[in-house]
PDB file of C-alpha atoms in Angstrom:
ATOM      1  CA  UNK V   1     -17.353  -3.015  16.426  1.00 77.00           C
ATOM      2  CA  UNK V   2     -14.446  -0.795  14.436  1.00 85.00           C
ATOM      3  CA  UNK V   3     -14.945  -0.609  10.696  1.00 93.00           C
ATOM      4  CA  UNK V   4     -11.816  -2.196   9.102  1.00 94.00           C
ATOM      5  CA  UNK V   5     -10.558  -2.579   5.897  1.00 95.00           C
ATOM      6  CA  UNK V   6      -8.618  -5.217   4.501  1.00 96.00           C
ATOM      7  CA  UNK V   7      -6.931  -5.032   1.168  1.00 97.00           C
ATOM      8  CA  UNK V   8      -5.605  -8.220  -0.200  1.00 97.00           C
ATOM      9  CA  UNK V   9      -3.004  -8.201  -3.086  1.00 97.00           C
ATOM     10  CA  UNK V  10      -1.557 -11.009  -5.049  1.00 97.00           C
ATOM     11  CA  UNK V  11       2.307 -10.853  -5.024  1.00 97.00           C
ATOM     12  CA  UNK V  12       5.103 -12.583  -7.128  1.00 97.00           C
ATOM     13  CA  UNK V  13       7.810 -12.680  -3.973  1.00 98.00           C
ATOM     14  CA  UNK V  14       6.059 -12.834  -0.741  1.00 98.00           C
ATOM     15  CA  UNK V  15       9.628 -11.898   1.382  1.00 98.00           C
ATOM     16  CA  UNK V  16      10.150  -8.762  -1.399  1.00 98.00           C
ATOM     17  CA  UNK V  17       6.450  -7.535  -1.163  1.00 98.00           C
ATOM     18  CA  UNK V  18       6.847  -8.157   2.873  1.00 98.00           C
ATOM     19  CA  UNK V  19      10.124  -5.790   3.070  1.00 98.00           C
ATOM     20  CA  UNK V  20       8.495  -2.468   0.976  1.00 98.00           C
ATOM     21  CA  UNK V  21       5.039  -2.771   2.971  1.00 98.00           C
ATOM     22  CA  UNK V  22       7.094  -2.658   6.249  1.00 98.00           C
ATOM     23  CA  UNK V  23       8.894  -0.096   4.894  1.00 98.00           C
ATOM     24  CA  UNK V  24       5.679   1.734   4.526  1.00 97.00           C
ATOM     25  CA  UNK V  25       5.036   1.717   7.734  1.00 97.00           C
ATOM     26  CA  UNK V  26       3.353  -1.358   8.667  1.00 98.00           C
ATOM     27  CA  UNK V  27       3.884  -4.048  11.262  1.00 98.00           C
ATOM     28  CA  UNK V  28       3.620  -8.339  10.462  1.00 98.00           C
ATOM     29  CA  UNK V  29       0.957  -9.587  12.323  1.00 98.00           C
ATOM     30  CA  UNK V  30       2.319 -13.247  12.758  1.00 98.00           C
ATOM     31  CA  UNK V  31      -1.327 -14.542  13.767  1.00 97.00           C
ATOM     32  CA  UNK V  32      -2.516 -14.051  10.065  1.00 97.00           C
ATOM     33  CA  UNK V  33       0.840 -14.707   8.397  1.00 98.00           C
ATOM     34  CA  UNK V  34       2.379 -17.837   6.889  1.00 98.00           C
ATOM     35  CA  UNK V  35       4.457 -19.556   4.197  1.00 98.00           C
ATOM     36  CA  UNK V  36       1.416 -18.162   1.198  1.00 98.00           C
ATOM     37  CA  UNK V  37       0.336 -14.822   3.305  1.00 98.00           C
ATOM     38  CA  UNK V  38       1.606 -11.691   5.184  1.00 98.00           C
ATOM     39  CA  UNK V  39      -0.695  -9.829   6.886  1.00 98.00           C
ATOM     40  CA  UNK V  40       0.310  -6.328   7.193  1.00 98.00           C
ATOM     41  CA  UNK V  41      -1.154  -3.778   9.743  1.00 98.00           C
ATOM     42  CA  UNK V  42      -0.942  -0.241   8.502  1.00 97.00           C
ATOM     43  CA  UNK V  43      -2.963   0.712  11.344  1.00 96.00           C
ATOM     44  CA  UNK V  44      -5.681  -0.683  13.410  1.00 95.00           C
ATOM     45  CA  UNK V  45      -8.107  -0.156  10.819  1.00 96.00           C
ATOM     46  CA  UNK V  46      -6.076  -0.803   7.829  1.00 97.00           C
ATOM     47  CA  UNK V  47      -4.780  -4.150   6.788  1.00 98.00           C
ATOM     48  CA  UNK V  48      -2.902  -5.569   3.947  1.00 98.00           C
ATOM     49  CA  UNK V  49      -2.824  -9.033   3.043  1.00 98.00           C
ATOM     50  CA  UNK V  50      -0.115 -10.216   0.521  1.00 98.00           C
ATOM     51  CA  UNK V  51      -0.994 -13.305  -0.927  1.00 98.00           C
ATOM     52  CA  UNK V  52       1.344 -15.123  -3.162  1.00 98.00           C
ATOM     53  CA  UNK V  53      -0.653 -15.982  -6.682  1.00 97.00           C
ATOM     54  CA  UNK V  54      -1.401 -19.462  -5.570  1.00 97.00           C
ATOM     55  CA  UNK V  55      -3.231 -18.121  -2.048  1.00 98.00           C
ATOM     56  CA  UNK V  56      -4.866 -15.123  -3.945  1.00 97.00           C
ATOM     57  CA  UNK V  57      -5.904 -17.643  -6.697  1.00 96.00           C
ATOM     58  CA  UNK V  58      -8.194 -19.514  -3.962  1.00 97.00           C
ATOM     59  CA  UNK V  59     -10.505 -16.388  -3.378  1.00 95.00           C
ATOM     60  CA  UNK V  60     -11.194 -15.814  -7.284  1.00 94.00           C
ATOM     61  CA  UNK V  61     -11.742 -17.770 -10.610  1.00 93.00           C
ATOM     62  CA  UNK V  62     -10.771 -14.423 -12.432  1.00 94.00           C
ATOM     63  CA  UNK V  63      -6.781 -13.914 -13.669  1.00 94.00           C
ATOM     64  CA  UNK V  64      -4.790 -12.499 -11.902  1.00 95.00           C
ATOM     65  CA  UNK V  65      -4.292  -8.825 -13.566  1.00 92.00           C
ATOM     66  CA  UNK V  66      -0.634  -7.167 -13.870  1.00 93.00           C
ATOM     67  CA  UNK V  67      -0.328  -4.360 -12.052  1.00 93.00           C
ATOM     68  CA  UNK V  68       2.490  -2.849 -13.902  1.00 92.00           C
ATOM     69  CA  UNK V  69       0.494  -2.529 -17.221  1.00 93.00           C
ATOM     70  CA  UNK V  70      -2.778  -1.535 -15.832  1.00 92.00           C
ATOM     71  CA  UNK V  71      -3.975   0.997 -13.421  1.00 89.00           C
ATOM     72  CA  UNK V  72      -6.594  -0.915 -11.233  1.00 85.00           C
ATOM     73  CA  UNK V  73      -6.762   1.184  -8.145  1.00 88.00           C
ATOM     74  CA  UNK V  74      -5.958   4.353  -6.865  1.00 87.00           C
ATOM     75  CA  UNK V  75      -5.076   3.725  -3.007  1.00 95.00           C
ATOM     76  CA  UNK V  76      -3.348   6.627  -1.078  1.00 96.00           C
ATOM     77  CA  UNK V  77      -1.950   6.879   2.355  1.00 96.00           C
ATOM     78  CA  UNK V  78      -1.817   9.867   4.733  1.00 95.00           C
ATOM     79  CA  UNK V  79       1.176  10.852   6.874  1.00 96.00           C
ATOM     80  CA  UNK V  80       1.870  13.167   9.392  1.00 95.00           C
ATOM     81  CA  UNK V  81       4.044  15.791   8.241  1.00 95.00           C
ATOM     82  CA  UNK V  82       5.318  17.106   4.678  1.00 95.00           C
ATOM     83  CA  UNK V  83       8.597  15.505   5.000  1.00 97.00           C
ATOM     84  CA  UNK V  84       7.303  12.550   5.886  1.00 97.00           C
ATOM     85  CA  UNK V  85       6.103  12.178   2.214  1.00 98.00           C
ATOM     86  CA  UNK V  86       9.507  12.216   0.943  1.00 97.00           C
ATOM     87  CA  UNK V  87      11.373  10.126   4.200  1.00 98.00           C
ATOM     88  CA  UNK V  88       8.401   7.294   3.214  1.00 98.00           C
ATOM     89  CA  UNK V  89       9.700   7.489  -0.308  1.00 97.00           C
ATOM     90  CA  UNK V  90      13.289   7.135   0.572  1.00 98.00           C
ATOM     91  CA  UNK V  91      11.991   3.927   3.107  1.00 98.00           C
ATOM     92  CA  UNK V  92      10.007   2.392   0.068  1.00 98.00           C
ATOM     93  CA  UNK V  93      12.554   2.605  -2.535  1.00 98.00           C
ATOM     94  CA  UNK V  94      15.224   1.116  -0.564  1.00 98.00           C
ATOM     95  CA  UNK V  95      12.881  -1.899  -0.155  1.00 98.00           C
ATOM     96  CA  UNK V  96      12.243  -2.335  -3.077  1.00 97.00           C
ATOM     97  CA  UNK V  97       9.976  -0.017  -4.549  1.00 97.00           C
ATOM     98  CA  UNK V  98       9.912   2.446  -7.597  1.00 97.00           C
ATOM     99  CA  UNK V  99       9.449   6.348  -6.594  1.00 97.00           C
ATOM    100  CA  UNK V 100       7.003   8.215  -8.677  1.00 97.00           C
ATOM    101  CA  UNK V 101       5.580   6.381 -11.302  1.00 96.00           C
ATOM    102  CA  UNK V 102       3.190   9.098 -11.299  1.00 95.00           C
ATOM    103  CA  UNK V 103       4.187  12.884 -10.807  1.00 96.00           C
ATOM    104  CA  UNK V 104       4.502  14.095  -7.685  1.00 96.00           C
ATOM    105  CA  UNK V 105       2.215  17.065  -6.367  1.00 96.00           C
ATOM    106  CA  UNK V 106       2.448  19.867  -4.473  1.00 96.00           C
ATOM    107  CA  UNK V 107      -0.715  22.592  -4.051  1.00 94.00           C
ATOM    108  CA  UNK V 108       0.730  23.968  -0.863  1.00 92.00           C
ATOM    109  CA  UNK V 109      -1.925  22.431   1.412  1.00 94.00           C
ATOM    110  CA  UNK V 110      -1.148  19.117   0.018  1.00 95.00           C
ATOM    111  CA  UNK V 111       1.405  17.265  -1.015  1.00 97.00           C
ATOM    112  CA  UNK V 112       1.564  14.121  -2.610  1.00 97.00           C
ATOM    113  CA  UNK V 113       4.638  11.556  -4.079  1.00 98.00           C
ATOM    114  CA  UNK V 114       3.838   7.951  -5.524  1.00 97.00           C
ATOM    115  CA  UNK V 115       5.159   4.671  -4.792  1.00 98.00           C
ATOM    116  CA  UNK V 116       5.536   1.444  -6.951  1.00 97.00           C
ATOM    117  CA  UNK V 117       5.153  -2.064  -4.706  1.00 97.00           C
ATOM    118  CA  UNK V 118       7.394  -4.698  -6.245  1.00 97.00           C
ATOM    119  CA  UNK V 119       4.342  -5.797  -8.154  1.00 96.00           C
ATOM    120  CA  UNK V 120       3.330  -2.831  -9.472  1.00 96.00           C
ATOM    121  CA  UNK V 121       0.459  -1.606  -7.016  1.00 96.00           C
ATOM    122  CA  UNK V 122       0.941   2.030  -6.679  1.00 96.00           C
ATOM    123  CA  UNK V 123       0.378   4.037  -3.264  1.00 97.00           C
ATOM    124  CA  UNK V 124       0.262   7.777  -3.396  1.00 97.00           C
ATOM    125  CA  UNK V 125       1.952   9.013  -0.227  1.00 98.00           C
ATOM    126  CA  UNK V 126       0.004  12.204   0.716  1.00 97.00           C
ATOM    127  CA  UNK V 127       0.220  15.069   3.624  1.00 97.00           C
ATOM    128  CA  UNK V 128      -2.770  17.705   3.811  1.00 96.00           C
ATOM    129  CA  UNK V 129      -2.509  20.663   6.034  1.00 92.00           C
ATOM    130  CA  UNK V 130      -5.061  19.908   8.923  1.00 82.00           C
ATOM    131  CA  UNK V 131      -5.704  23.624   8.936  1.00 84.00           C
ATOM    132  CA  UNK V 132      -6.385  23.977   5.324  1.00 82.00           C
ATOM    133  CA  UNK V 133      -9.178  21.233   5.738  1.00 69.00           C
ATOM    134  CA  UNK V 134     -11.289  24.080   8.071  1.00 66.00           C
ATOM    135  CA  UNK V 135     -13.095  23.194  11.580  1.00 67.00           C
ATOM    136  CA  UNK V 136     -13.959  19.395  11.674  1.00 59.00           C
ATOM    137  CA  UNK V 137     -17.001  18.384  13.373  1.00 54.00           C
TER     138      UNK V 137
END
């Protein structure tokens, strides 16, 4: 069985968070979605589970942190082209995201910009030149 990553995120407004993650390039998986949860497939191996605070609280006894105040994780998602970095930022900001909460980076072979989701989680959108990564094998 192939490995998958499930990123479980507490959200204040499920509809707003769902719109953001669809704009990020995800697809809603209705099989694992309900009135308290939206399952977003970013790829065959990456799933973002958006959980209302009530639902998220069923999995932990710790208080839910405020991602708008504290950095809790650095999450990066690659895109296929340099232009797709800006296009992804444009789509996600139109869907309620906040562009560039962290400085943009351009190293020539790698470009990244960040976008904050409606709950303050920051996603770095990254393009890297495959030729600059050297031989794969």
